[in-house]
Amino acid sequence: MSNLAGKTVFITGATSGFGAAAARRFAADGVRLVLCGRRTDRLRAIAGELGVPVHAFPLDVRSRASVEKTVASLPPEFASIDILVNNAGLALGIEPAHRASLDDWETMIDTNVKGLIYLTRLILPGMVERRRGHVINLGSVAGRYPYPGGHVYCATKAFVEQFSLALRADLQGTNIRVTNIEPGMCETEFAIVRFKGDVQRAAKLYEGVRRLTAEDIAECIHWAASLPEHVNVNVIEVMPQQQAFNPLNIHREAPGN
Ligand code: NDP
Ligand code: 8X3
């Protein structure tokens, strides 16, 4: 039997991509699942397929009041969270900073940074009290390696990286684990969201690349969670074999300028 059987796993952004794949991966171990996202039809569908106890509800992680209410009113059988997967997040736009939308910037900060800290701050005290728990955050290679058009998205994921490491520092002596998963190119609904529904543009991004799948990332999340409790995986950085690094970009002026 898996060492995760009977544990309670809270996954944000479970309506698609990594969140939905992680829900399926953990369900195979007989966990109890707390799932949220904004799309209720998707939540209903995934809750119905898992075959384990599920508490699924619509939640916009940007709303601090809603997150507070949700965490305070979890049914008793789902209230002792063992593993929090802070996965809900998004990138919006790929325009350079001087042309990007300030509304998009705010949405990314509100979701990827503020939503993540709301959930973490509200769920941590119970974990500390029980001396048991694991916070697994979805960072990104974008938090380490900047790219044109990445600006605020990259910055939100750099926040996730440092916040995860700083949590480790604060949680010394509590038995709580913290892991930051940093995926590279992975096909989910991520690019469709970034390109505001332009499915063809999203598909083009992946052409000719054996990109990661949501199941690959769910496996990383599950692996970090299923290791013995004395093992803390700080960071998992994972890319498709076909993705790597560029040299630093030098802009050269034409002779005579
Ligand atoms: P998807 O777009 O497939 O899934 C994103 C999930 O986040 C959805 O379930 C969505 O649910 C949820 N979400 C978005 N905004 C909110 C909100 N305000 N409140 C609650 N839920 C929200 O993308 P991925 O699965 O790829 O992305 C998951 C995480 O992984 C993100 O944090 C992303 O930044 C990160 N990531 C993705 C990579 C990739 O290449 N795909 C690589 C590295 C990191 P709903 O719309 O129903 O609210
Ligand atoms: C998603 C990976 O490179 O599209 O976080 O920003 S990338």
PDB file of C-alpha atoms and ligand atoms in Angstrom:
ATOM      1  CA  MET A   1       0.000   0.000   0.000  1.00  0.00           C
ATOM      2  CA  SER A   2       1.246   3.535  -0.798  1.00  0.00           C
ATOM      3  CA  ASN A   3       2.513   5.655   2.084  1.00  0.00           C
ATOM      4  CA  LEU A   4       0.114   8.346   0.833  1.00  0.00           C
ATOM      5  CA  ALA A   5      -3.090   6.306   1.304  1.00  0.00           C
ATOM      6  CA  GLY A   6      -5.598   8.128   3.501  1.00  0.00           C
ATOM      7  CA  LYS A   7      -3.738  11.467   3.323  1.00  0.00           C
ATOM      8  CA  THR A   8      -5.613  14.627   2.419  1.00  0.00           C
ATOM      9  CA  VAL A   9      -4.250  16.452  -0.645  1.00  0.00           C
ATOM     10  CA  PHE A  10      -5.453  19.967  -1.544  1.00  0.00           C
ATOM     11  CA  ILE A  11      -4.783  20.898  -5.185  1.00  0.00           C
ATOM     12  CA  THR A  12      -5.519  24.370  -6.556  1.00  0.00           C
ATOM     13  CA  GLY A  13      -6.204  24.684 -10.278  1.00  0.00           C
ATOM     14  CA  ALA A  14      -7.464  21.117 -10.596  1.00  0.00           C
ATOM     15  CA  THR A  15      -9.690  21.779 -13.627  1.00  0.00           C
ATOM     16  CA  SER A  16      -6.918  21.358 -16.187  1.00  0.00           C
ATOM     17  CA  GLY A  17      -3.265  20.576 -16.897  1.00  0.00           C
ATOM     18  CA  PHE A  18      -0.955  19.681 -13.991  1.00  0.00           C
ATOM     19  CA  GLY A  19      -3.673  20.065 -11.351  1.00  0.00           C
ATOM     20  CA  ALA A  20      -6.051  17.588 -12.995  1.00  0.00           C
ATOM     21  CA  ALA A  21      -3.194  15.144 -13.750  1.00  0.00           C
ATOM     22  CA  ALA A  22      -1.937  15.388 -10.146  1.00  0.00           C
ATOM     23  CA  ALA A  23      -5.460  14.715  -8.840  1.00  0.00           C
ATOM     24  CA  ARG A  24      -5.573  11.527 -10.935  1.00  0.00           C
ATOM     25  CA  ARG A  25      -2.054  10.481  -9.872  1.00  0.00           C
ATOM     26  CA  PHE A  26      -2.766  10.944  -6.161  1.00  0.00           C
ATOM     27  CA  ALA A  27      -6.191   9.284  -6.472  1.00  0.00           C
ATOM     28  CA  ALA A  28      -4.436   6.105  -7.615  1.00  0.00           C
ATOM     29  CA  ASP A  29      -2.861   6.015  -4.137  1.00  0.00           C
ATOM     30  CA  GLY A  30      -6.195   6.218  -2.301  1.00  0.00           C
ATOM     31  CA  VAL A  31      -5.843   9.751  -0.929  1.00  0.00           C
ATOM     32  CA  ARG A  32      -8.670  12.164  -0.034  1.00  0.00           C
ATOM     33  CA  LEU A  33      -8.752  15.125  -2.401  1.00  0.00           C
ATOM     34  CA  VAL A  34      -9.690  18.771  -1.972  1.00  0.00           C
ATOM     35  CA  LEU A  35      -9.935  20.306  -5.440  1.00  0.00           C
ATOM     36  CA  CYS A  36     -10.669  23.812  -6.660  1.00  0.00           C
ATOM     37  CA  GLY A  37     -10.638  25.987  -9.747  1.00  0.00           C
ATOM     38  CA  ARG A  38     -13.087  28.460 -11.247  1.00  0.00           C
ATOM     39  CA  ARG A  39     -14.778  26.188 -13.822  1.00  0.00           C
ATOM     40  CA  THR A  40     -17.515  24.261 -12.024  1.00  0.00           C
ATOM     41  CA  ASP A  41     -18.361  21.928 -14.930  1.00  0.00           C
ATOM     42  CA  ARG A  42     -14.727  20.754 -15.056  1.00  0.00           C
ATOM     43  CA  LEU A  43     -14.639  20.295 -11.286  1.00  0.00           C
ATOM     44  CA  ARG A  44     -17.785  18.212 -11.354  1.00  0.00           C
ATOM     45  CA  ALA A  45     -16.371  16.031 -14.158  1.00  0.00           C
ATOM     46  CA  ILE A  46     -13.034  15.351 -12.484  1.00  0.00           C
ATOM     47  CA  ALA A  47     -14.569  14.783  -9.044  1.00  0.00           C
ATOM     48  CA  GLY A  48     -16.857  12.189 -10.610  1.00  0.00           C
ATOM     49  CA  GLU A  49     -14.085  10.149 -12.228  1.00  0.00           C
ATOM     50  CA  LEU A  50     -11.604   9.743  -9.364  1.00  0.00           C
ATOM     51  CA  GLY A  51     -13.155   7.030  -7.194  1.00  0.00           C
ATOM     52  CA  VAL A  52     -11.780   8.456  -3.915  1.00  0.00           C
ATOM     53  CA  PRO A  53     -13.384  10.901  -1.440  1.00  0.00           C
ATOM     54  CA  VAL A  54     -13.342  14.339  -3.095  1.00  0.00           C
ATOM     55  CA  HIS A  55     -14.370  17.765  -1.834  1.00  0.00           C
ATOM     56  CA  ALA A  56     -14.518  19.971  -4.945  1.00  0.00           C
ATOM     57  CA  PHE A  57     -15.687  23.585  -5.030  1.00  0.00           C
ATOM     58  CA  PRO A  58     -15.294  26.677  -7.204  1.00  0.00           C
ATOM     59  CA  LEU A  59     -12.683  29.096  -5.924  1.00  0.00           C
ATOM     60  CA  ASP A  60     -10.927  32.094  -7.397  1.00  0.00           C
ATOM     61  CA  VAL A  61      -7.608  32.143  -5.523  1.00  0.00           C
ATOM     62  CA  ARG A  62      -7.280  35.886  -6.193  1.00  0.00           C
ATOM     63  CA  SER A  63     -10.045  36.580  -3.674  1.00  0.00           C
ATOM     64  CA  ARG A  64      -8.526  36.608  -0.207  1.00  0.00           C
ATOM     65  CA  ALA A  65     -11.997  36.675   1.393  1.00  0.00           C
ATOM     66  CA  SER A  66     -13.093  33.597  -0.599  1.00  0.00           C
ATOM     67  CA  VAL A  67      -9.908  31.711   0.230  1.00  0.00           C
ATOM     68  CA  GLU A  68     -10.313  32.548   3.935  1.00  0.00           C
ATOM     69  CA  LYS A  69     -13.951  31.418   3.907  1.00  0.00           C
ATOM     70  CA  THR A  70     -13.111  28.228   2.027  1.00  0.00           C
ATOM     71  CA  VAL A  71     -10.302  27.139   4.318  1.00  0.00           C
ATOM     72  CA  ALA A  72     -12.322  27.974   7.447  1.00  0.00           C
ATOM     73  CA  SER A  73     -15.313  25.961   6.235  1.00  0.00           C
ATOM     74  CA  LEU A  74     -13.674  22.760   4.981  1.00  0.00           C
ATOM     75  CA  PRO A  75     -15.759  19.743   6.051  1.00  0.00           C
ATOM     76  CA  PRO A  76     -14.102  18.068   9.084  1.00  0.00           C
ATOM     77  CA  GLU A  77     -13.130  14.950   7.106  1.00  0.00           C
ATOM     78  CA  PHE A  78     -11.160  17.142   4.628  1.00  0.00           C
ATOM     79  CA  ALA A  79      -9.898  19.801   7.043  1.00  0.00           C
ATOM     80  CA  SER A  80      -6.536  18.280   8.036  1.00  0.00           C
ATOM     81  CA  ILE A  81      -4.519  18.979   4.917  1.00  0.00           C
ATOM     82  CA  ASP A  82      -1.383  16.829   4.583  1.00  0.00           C
ATOM     83  CA  ILE A  83      -0.236  18.047   1.168  1.00  0.00           C
ATOM     84  CA  LEU A  84      -0.987  21.437  -0.378  1.00  0.00           C
ATOM     85  CA  VAL A  85      -0.258  21.678  -4.106  1.00  0.00           C
ATOM     86  CA  ASN A  86      -0.199  25.385  -4.979  1.00  0.00           C
ATOM     87  CA  ASN A  87      -0.673  24.899  -8.694  1.00  0.00           C
ATOM     88  CA  ALA A  88      -3.271  27.481  -9.872  1.00  0.00           C
ATOM     89  CA  GLY A  89      -1.510  29.990 -12.077  1.00  0.00           C
ATOM     90  CA  LEU A  90      -1.174  31.494 -15.487  1.00  0.00           C
ATOM     91  CA  ALA A  91       0.804  33.615 -17.917  1.00  0.00           C
ATOM     92  CA  LEU A  92      -0.948  36.319 -19.917  1.00  0.00           C
ATOM     93  CA  GLY A  93       0.531  37.882 -23.039  1.00  0.00           C
ATOM     94  CA  ILE A  94       3.990  37.776 -24.635  1.00  0.00           C
ATOM     95  CA  GLU A  95       4.324  41.444 -25.696  1.00  0.00           C
ATOM     96  CA  PRO A  96       7.461  43.276 -24.535  1.00  0.00           C
ATOM     97  CA  ALA A  97       7.165  45.087 -21.202  1.00  0.00           C
ATOM     98  CA  HIS A  98       6.622  48.529 -22.720  1.00  0.00           C
ATOM     99  CA  ARG A  99       3.579  47.278 -24.647  1.00  0.00           C
ATOM    100  CA  ALA A 100       2.211  44.706 -22.166  1.00  0.00           C
ATOM    101  CA  SER A 101      -1.149  45.090 -20.461  1.00  0.00           C
ATOM    102  CA  LEU A 102      -1.048  46.343 -16.886  1.00  0.00           C
ATOM    103  CA  ASP A 103      -4.290  44.449 -16.258  1.00  0.00           C
ATOM    104  CA  ASP A 104      -2.553  41.218 -17.331  1.00  0.00           C
ATOM    105  CA  TRP A 105       0.352  42.007 -15.008  1.00  0.00           C
ATOM    106  CA  GLU A 106      -2.015  42.486 -12.088  1.00  0.00           C
ATOM    107  CA  THR A 107      -3.861  39.246 -12.856  1.00  0.00           C
ATOM    108  CA  MET A 108      -0.594  37.263 -12.891  1.00  0.00           C
ATOM    109  CA  ILE A 109       0.554  38.785  -9.596  1.00  0.00           C
ATOM    110  CA  ASP A 110      -2.860  38.308  -7.986  1.00  0.00           C
ATOM    111  CA  THR A 111      -3.014  34.642  -9.048  1.00  0.00           C
ATOM    112  CA  ASN A 112       0.573  33.347  -9.046  1.00  0.00           C
ATOM    113  CA  VAL A 113       1.794  35.312  -6.038  1.00  0.00           C
ATOM    114  CA  LYS A 114      -1.104  36.474  -3.899  1.00  0.00           C
ATOM    115  CA  GLY A 115      -3.329  33.417  -4.404  1.00  0.00           C
ATOM    116  CA  LEU A 116      -0.403  31.152  -3.534  1.00  0.00           C
ATOM    117  CA  ILE A 117       0.485  33.033  -0.349  1.00  0.00           C
ATOM    118  CA  TYR A 118      -3.162  33.194   0.814  1.00  0.00           C
ATOM    119  CA  LEU A 119      -3.523  29.406   0.635  1.00  0.00           C
ATOM    120  CA  THR A 120      -0.120  28.783   2.175  1.00  0.00           C
ATOM    121  CA  ARG A 121      -0.596  31.169   5.099  1.00  0.00           C
ATOM    122  CA  LEU A 122      -4.045  29.777   5.920  1.00  0.00           C
ATOM    123  CA  ILE A 123      -3.169  26.090   5.689  1.00  0.00           C
ATOM    124  CA  LEU A 124       0.275  26.163   7.325  1.00  0.00           C
ATOM    125  CA  PRO A 125      -0.838  26.684  10.965  1.00  0.00           C
ATOM    126  CA  GLY A 126      -2.780  23.385  10.955  1.00  0.00           C
ATOM    127  CA  MET A 127       0.217  21.569   9.465  1.00  0.00           C
ATOM    128  CA  VAL A 128       2.539  23.040  12.082  1.00  0.00           C
ATOM    129  CA  GLU A 129       0.115  22.110  14.872  1.00  0.00           C
ATOM    130  CA  ARG A 130      -0.106  18.514  13.599  1.00  0.00           C
ATOM    131  CA  ARG A 131       3.683  18.485  12.942  1.00  0.00           C
ATOM    132  CA  ARG A 132       2.912  16.991   9.536  1.00  0.00           C
ATOM    133  CA  GLY A 133       2.621  18.451   6.069  1.00  0.00           C
ATOM    134  CA  HIS A 134       4.089  19.214   2.659  1.00  0.00           C
ATOM    135  CA  VAL A 135       3.688  22.385   0.611  1.00  0.00           C
ATOM    136  CA  ILE A 136       4.379  21.796  -3.086  1.00  0.00           C
ATOM    137  CA  ASN A 137       4.526  24.939  -5.195  1.00  0.00           C
ATOM    138  CA  LEU A 138       4.442  25.224  -8.978  1.00  0.00           C
ATOM    139  CA  GLY A 139       7.276  27.527  -9.928  1.00  0.00           C
ATOM    140  CA  SER A 140       8.750  27.431 -13.413  1.00  0.00           C
ATOM    141  CA  VAL A 141      12.002  27.544 -15.339  1.00  0.00           C
ATOM    142  CA  ALA A 142      10.695  31.060 -16.103  1.00  0.00           C
ATOM    143  CA  GLY A 143      11.597  31.984 -12.527  1.00  0.00           C
ATOM    144  CA  ARG A 144      15.270  31.220 -13.243  1.00  0.00           C
ATOM    145  CA  TYR A 145      15.826  31.963 -16.908  1.00  0.00           C
ATOM    146  CA  PRO A 146      14.266  35.193 -18.206  1.00  0.00           C
ATOM    147  CA  TYR A 147      13.052  35.445 -21.802  1.00  0.00           C
ATOM    148  CA  PRO A 148      11.602  38.211 -23.966  1.00  0.00           C
ATOM    149  CA  GLY A 149       7.953  38.800 -23.097  1.00  0.00           C
ATOM    150  CA  GLY A 150       8.333  36.930 -19.788  1.00  0.00           C
ATOM    151  CA  HIS A 151       8.615  40.035 -17.543  1.00  0.00           C
ATOM    152  CA  VAL A 152       5.948  39.727 -14.838  1.00  0.00           C
ATOM    153  CA  TYR A 153       5.306  36.011 -15.377  1.00  0.00           C
ATOM    154  CA  CYS A 154       9.040  35.306 -14.851  1.00  0.00           C
ATOM    155  CA  ALA A 155       9.001  37.580 -11.806  1.00  0.00           C
ATOM    156  CA  THR A 156       6.028  35.800 -10.228  1.00  0.00           C
ATOM    157  CA  LYS A 157       7.814  32.463 -10.589  1.00  0.00           C
ATOM    158  CA  ALA A 158      11.038  33.925  -9.150  1.00  0.00           C
ATOM    159  CA  PHE A 159       8.869  34.928  -6.205  1.00  0.00           C
ATOM    160  CA  VAL A 160       7.648  31.339  -5.884  1.00  0.00           C
ATOM    161  CA  GLU A 161      11.251  30.093  -5.899  1.00  0.00           C
ATOM    162  CA  GLN A 162      12.421  32.423  -3.110  1.00  0.00           C
ATOM    163  CA  PHE A 163       9.198  32.086  -1.116  1.00  0.00           C
ATOM    164  CA  SER A 164       9.568  28.288  -1.175  1.00  0.00           C
ATOM    165  CA  LEU A 165      13.175  28.455   0.044  1.00  0.00           C
ATOM    166  CA  ALA A 166      12.293  31.015   2.724  1.00  0.00           C
ATOM    167  CA  LEU A 167       9.447  28.802   3.941  1.00  0.00           C
ATOM    168  CA  ARG A 168      11.995  26.023   4.416  1.00  0.00           C
ATOM    169  CA  ALA A 169      13.991  28.351   6.629  1.00  0.00           C
ATOM    170  CA  ASP A 170      10.972  29.285   8.749  1.00  0.00           C
ATOM    171  CA  LEU A 171       9.680  25.731   9.024  1.00  0.00           C
ATOM    172  CA  GLN A 172      12.869  24.215  10.446  1.00  0.00           C
ATOM    173  CA  GLY A 173      11.913  22.051  13.419  1.00  0.00           C
ATOM    174  CA  THR A 174       8.270  21.613  12.386  1.00  0.00           C
ATOM    175  CA  ASN A 175       8.557  18.467  10.192  1.00  0.00           C
ATOM    176  CA  ILE A 176       6.896  20.355   7.322  1.00  0.00           C
ATOM    177  CA  ARG A 177       8.367  19.845   3.852  1.00  0.00           C
ATOM    178  CA  VAL A 178       8.430  22.415   1.051  1.00  0.00           C
ATOM    179  CA  THR A 179       9.137  21.668  -2.607  1.00  0.00           C
ATOM    180  CA  ASN A 180       9.244  23.941  -5.637  1.00  0.00           C
ATOM    181  CA  ILE A 181       8.570  22.203  -8.961  1.00  0.00           C
ATOM    182  CA  GLU A 182       9.996  24.139 -11.919  1.00  0.00           C
ATOM    183  CA  PRO A 183       8.814  22.749 -15.247  1.00  0.00           C
ATOM    184  CA  GLY A 184       9.902  23.834 -18.701  1.00  0.00           C
ATOM    185  CA  MET A 185       7.783  23.544 -21.836  1.00  0.00           C
ATOM    186  CA  CYS A 186       4.726  21.432 -21.186  1.00  0.00           C
ATOM    187  CA  GLU A 187       1.562  21.256 -23.245  1.00  0.00           C
ATOM    188  CA  THR A 188      -1.539  21.972 -21.171  1.00  0.00           C
ATOM    189  CA  GLU A 189      -4.043  24.820 -21.558  1.00  0.00           C
ATOM    190  CA  PHE A 190      -1.250  27.168 -20.418  1.00  0.00           C
ATOM    191  CA  ALA A 191      -0.368  28.548 -23.884  1.00  0.00           C
ATOM    192  CA  ILE A 192      -4.024  28.852 -24.941  1.00  0.00           C
ATOM    193  CA  VAL A 193      -4.585  31.000 -21.852  1.00  0.00           C
ATOM    194  CA  ARG A 194      -1.407  33.005 -22.502  1.00  0.00           C
ATOM    195  CA  PHE A 195      -2.456  33.666 -26.113  1.00  0.00           C
ATOM    196  CA  LYS A 196      -6.000  34.559 -25.007  1.00  0.00           C
ATOM    197  CA  GLY A 197      -7.773  31.654 -26.701  1.00  0.00           C
ATOM    198  CA  ASP A 198      -5.693  31.569 -29.921  1.00  0.00           C
ATOM    199  CA  VAL A 199      -5.521  27.772 -30.193  1.00  0.00           C
ATOM    200  CA  GLN A 200      -3.528  27.773 -33.447  1.00  0.00           C
ATOM    201  CA  ARG A 201      -0.817  30.032 -32.042  1.00  0.00           C
ATOM    202  CA  ALA A 202      -0.623  27.812 -28.973  1.00  0.00           C
ATOM    203  CA  ALA A 203      -0.309  24.666 -31.108  1.00  0.00           C
ATOM    204  CA  LYS A 204       2.491  26.287 -33.158  1.00  0.00           C
ATOM    205  CA  LEU A 205       4.569  26.768 -30.019  1.00  0.00           C
ATOM    206  CA  TYR A 206       4.849  23.005 -29.605  1.00  0.00           C
ATOM    207  CA  GLU A 207       5.473  22.082 -33.249  1.00  0.00           C
ATOM    208  CA  GLY A 208       8.376  19.656 -33.620  1.00  0.00           C
ATOM    209  CA  VAL A 209       9.012  19.479 -29.868  1.00  0.00           C
ATOM    210  CA  ARG A 210       8.513  16.360 -27.791  1.00  0.00           C
ATOM    211  CA  ARG A 211       7.239  18.545 -24.971  1.00  0.00           C
ATOM    212  CA  LEU A 212       6.503  17.479 -21.419  1.00  0.00           C
ATOM    213  CA  THR A 213       3.020  16.238 -20.585  1.00  0.00           C
ATOM    214  CA  ALA A 214       0.882  17.099 -17.583  1.00  0.00           C
ATOM    215  CA  GLU A 215       1.365  13.486 -16.482  1.00  0.00           C
ATOM    216  CA  ASP A 216       5.177  13.969 -16.441  1.00  0.00           C
ATOM    217  CA  ILE A 217       4.766  16.845 -14.002  1.00  0.00           C
ATOM    218  CA  ALA A 218       2.149  15.010 -11.935  1.00  0.00           C
ATOM    219  CA  GLU A 219       4.749  12.225 -11.577  1.00  0.00           C
ATOM    220  CA  CYS A 220       7.323  14.750 -10.245  1.00  0.00           C
ATOM    221  CA  ILE A 221       4.808  16.168  -7.764  1.00  0.00           C
ATOM    222  CA  HIS A 222       3.803  12.693  -6.650  1.00  0.00           C
ATOM    223  CA  TRP A 223       7.433  11.534  -6.353  1.00  0.00           C
ATOM    224  CA  ALA A 224       8.404  14.435  -4.086  1.00  0.00           C
ATOM    225  CA  ALA A 225       5.332  13.769  -1.924  1.00  0.00           C
ATOM    226  CA  SER A 226       5.818  10.015  -1.680  1.00  0.00           C
ATOM    227  CA  LEU A 227       9.454   9.991  -0.508  1.00  0.00           C
ATOM    228  CA  PRO A 228       9.995   9.179   3.174  1.00  0.00           C
ATOM    229  CA  GLU A 229       9.158  12.115   5.434  1.00  0.00           C
ATOM    230  CA  HIS A 230      12.797  12.827   6.350  1.00  0.00           C
ATOM    231  CA  VAL A 231      13.542  13.594   2.682  1.00  0.00           C
ATOM    232  CA  ASN A 232      12.865  17.160   1.513  1.00  0.00           C
ATOM    233  CA  VAL A 233      13.212  17.754  -2.215  1.00  0.00           C
ATOM    234  CA  ASN A 234      13.821  21.511  -2.358  1.00  0.00           C
ATOM    235  CA  VAL A 235      13.595  22.008  -6.108  1.00  0.00           C
ATOM    236  CA  ILE A 236      12.799  19.935  -9.162  1.00  0.00           C
ATOM    237  CA  GLU A 237      13.791  21.651 -12.414  1.00  0.00           C
ATOM    238  CA  VAL A 238      12.602  19.629 -15.393  1.00  0.00           C
ATOM    239  CA  MET A 239      12.604  20.334 -19.128  1.00  0.00           C
ATOM    240  CA  PRO A 240      11.917  18.444 -22.336  1.00  0.00           C
ATOM    241  CA  GLN A 241      15.177  16.976 -23.646  1.00  0.00           C
ATOM    242  CA  GLN A 242      14.689  19.243 -26.697  1.00  0.00           C
ATOM    243  CA  GLN A 243      14.669  22.440 -24.602  1.00  0.00           C
ATOM    244  CA  ALA A 244      17.931  24.038 -23.398  1.00  0.00           C
ATOM    245  CA  PHE A 245      19.657  27.411 -22.936  1.00  0.00           C
ATOM    246  CA  ASN A 246      20.686  30.217 -25.266  1.00  0.00           C
ATOM    247  CA  PRO A 247      23.792  32.376 -24.923  1.00  0.00           C
ATOM    248  CA  LEU A 248      23.235  35.871 -23.489  1.00  0.00           C
ATOM    249  CA  ASN A 249      21.674  38.099 -26.119  1.00  0.00           C
ATOM    250  CA  ILE A 250      23.963  40.856 -27.427  1.00  0.00           C
ATOM    251  CA  HIS A 251      22.497  43.697 -29.481  1.00  0.00           C
ATOM    252  CA  ARG A 252      25.238  44.873 -31.910  1.00  0.00           C
ATOM    253  CA  GLU A 253      25.043  48.304 -33.478  1.00  0.00           C
ATOM    254  CA  ALA A 254      25.659  48.673 -37.198  1.00  0.00           C
ATOM    255  CA  PRO A 255      29.184  50.034 -38.011  1.00  0.00           C
ATOM    256  CA  GLY A 256      29.257  53.842 -37.989  1.00  0.00           C
ATOM    257  CA  ASN A 257      26.494  54.293 -35.415  1.00  0.00           C
TER     258      ASN A 257
HETATM  259  P1  NDP B   1      -3.530  25.158 -17.260  1.00  0.00           P
HETATM  260  O1  NDP B   1      -3.956  26.443 -17.876  1.00  0.00           O
HETATM  261  O2  NDP B   1      -3.812  23.901 -17.983  1.00  0.00           O
HETATM  262  O3  NDP B   1      -4.108  25.060 -15.766  1.00  0.00           O
HETATM  263  C1  NDP B   1      -4.126  26.166 -14.912  1.00  0.00           C
HETATM  264  C2  NDP B   1      -5.060  25.884 -13.756  1.00  0.00           C
HETATM  265  O4  NDP B   1      -5.041  27.048 -12.874  1.00  0.00           O
HETATM  266  C3  NDP B   1      -6.488  25.663 -14.186  1.00  0.00           C
HETATM  267  O5  NDP B   1      -7.046  24.602 -13.450  1.00  0.00           O
HETATM  268  C4  NDP B   1      -7.173  26.970 -13.813  1.00  0.00           C
HETATM  269  O6  NDP B   1      -8.524  26.715 -13.451  1.00  0.00           O
HETATM  270  C5  NDP B   1      -6.375  27.389 -12.579  1.00  0.00           C
HETATM  271  N1  NDP B   1      -6.497  28.825 -12.300  1.00  0.00           N
HETATM  272  C6  NDP B   1      -6.069  29.863 -13.046  1.00  0.00           C
HETATM  273  N2  NDP B   1      -6.414  31.021 -12.462  1.00  0.00           N
HETATM  274  C7  NDP B   1      -7.083  30.691 -11.321  1.00  0.00           C
HETATM  275  C8  NDP B   1      -7.705  31.452 -10.299  1.00  0.00           C
HETATM  276  N3  NDP B   1      -7.709  32.781 -10.310  1.00  0.00           N
HETATM  277  N4  NDP B   1      -8.299  30.788  -9.270  1.00  0.00           N
HETATM  278  C9  NDP B   1      -8.292  29.438  -9.239  1.00  0.00           C
HETATM  279  N5  NDP B   1      -7.731  28.667 -10.178  1.00  0.00           N
HETATM  280  C10 NDP B   1      -7.136  29.301 -11.211  1.00  0.00           C
HETATM  281  O7  NDP B   1      -1.952  25.325 -17.024  1.00  0.00           O
HETATM  282  P2  NDP B   1      -0.848  24.361 -16.350  1.00  0.00           P
HETATM  283  O8  NDP B   1      -1.448  23.147 -15.803  1.00  0.00           O
HETATM  284  O9  NDP B   1       0.248  24.241 -17.324  1.00  0.00           O
HETATM  285  O10 NDP B   1      -0.327  25.316 -15.192  1.00  0.00           O
HETATM  286  C11 NDP B   1      -0.345  24.977 -13.818  1.00  0.00           C
HETATM  287  C12 NDP B   1       0.772  25.730 -13.123  1.00  0.00           C
HETATM  288  O11 NDP B   1       2.020  25.338 -13.674  1.00  0.00           O
HETATM  289  C13 NDP B   1       0.715  27.237 -13.275  1.00  0.00           C
HETATM  290  O12 NDP B   1       1.089  27.819 -12.046  1.00  0.00           O
HETATM  291  C14 NDP B   1       1.740  27.529 -14.355  1.00  0.00           C
HETATM  292  O13 NDP B   1       2.278  28.827 -14.239  1.00  0.00           O
HETATM  293  C15 NDP B   1       2.774  26.470 -14.054  1.00  0.00           C
HETATM  294  N6  NDP B   1       3.669  26.103 -15.135  1.00  0.00           N
HETATM  295  C16 NDP B   1       3.208  25.685 -16.364  1.00  0.00           C
HETATM  296  C17 NDP B   1       4.118  25.313 -17.351  1.00  0.00           C
HETATM  297  C18 NDP B   1       3.702  24.878 -18.725  1.00  0.00           C
HETATM  298  O14 NDP B   1       4.527  24.931 -19.660  1.00  0.00           O
HETATM  299  N7  NDP B   1       2.466  24.427 -18.925  1.00  0.00           N
HETATM  300  C19 NDP B   1       5.568  25.281 -17.091  1.00  0.00           C
HETATM  301  C20 NDP B   1       5.927  25.756 -15.783  1.00  0.00           C
HETATM  302  C21 NDP B   1       5.018  26.105 -14.850  1.00  0.00           C
HETATM  303  P3  NDP B   1      -9.787  27.610 -13.837  1.00  0.00           P
HETATM  304  O15 NDP B   1      -9.504  28.255 -15.149  1.00  0.00           O
HETATM  305  O16 NDP B   1     -10.924  26.629 -13.861  1.00  0.00           O
HETATM  306  O17 NDP B   1      -9.889  28.585 -12.699  1.00  0.00           O
HETATM  307  C1  8X3 B   2       5.914  28.008 -18.239  1.00  0.00           C
HETATM  308  C2  8X3 B   2       7.199  27.778 -18.963  1.00  0.00           C
HETATM  309  O1  8X3 B   2       8.878  28.873 -20.536  1.00  0.00           O
HETATM  310  O2  8X3 B   2       6.504  29.098 -21.089  1.00  0.00           O
HETATM  311  O3  8X3 B   2       6.165  28.447 -16.954  1.00  0.00           O
HETATM  312  O4  8X3 B   2       7.455  30.340 -19.273  1.00  0.00           O
HETATM  313  S1  8X3 B   2       7.511  29.098 -20.000  1.00  0.00           S
END
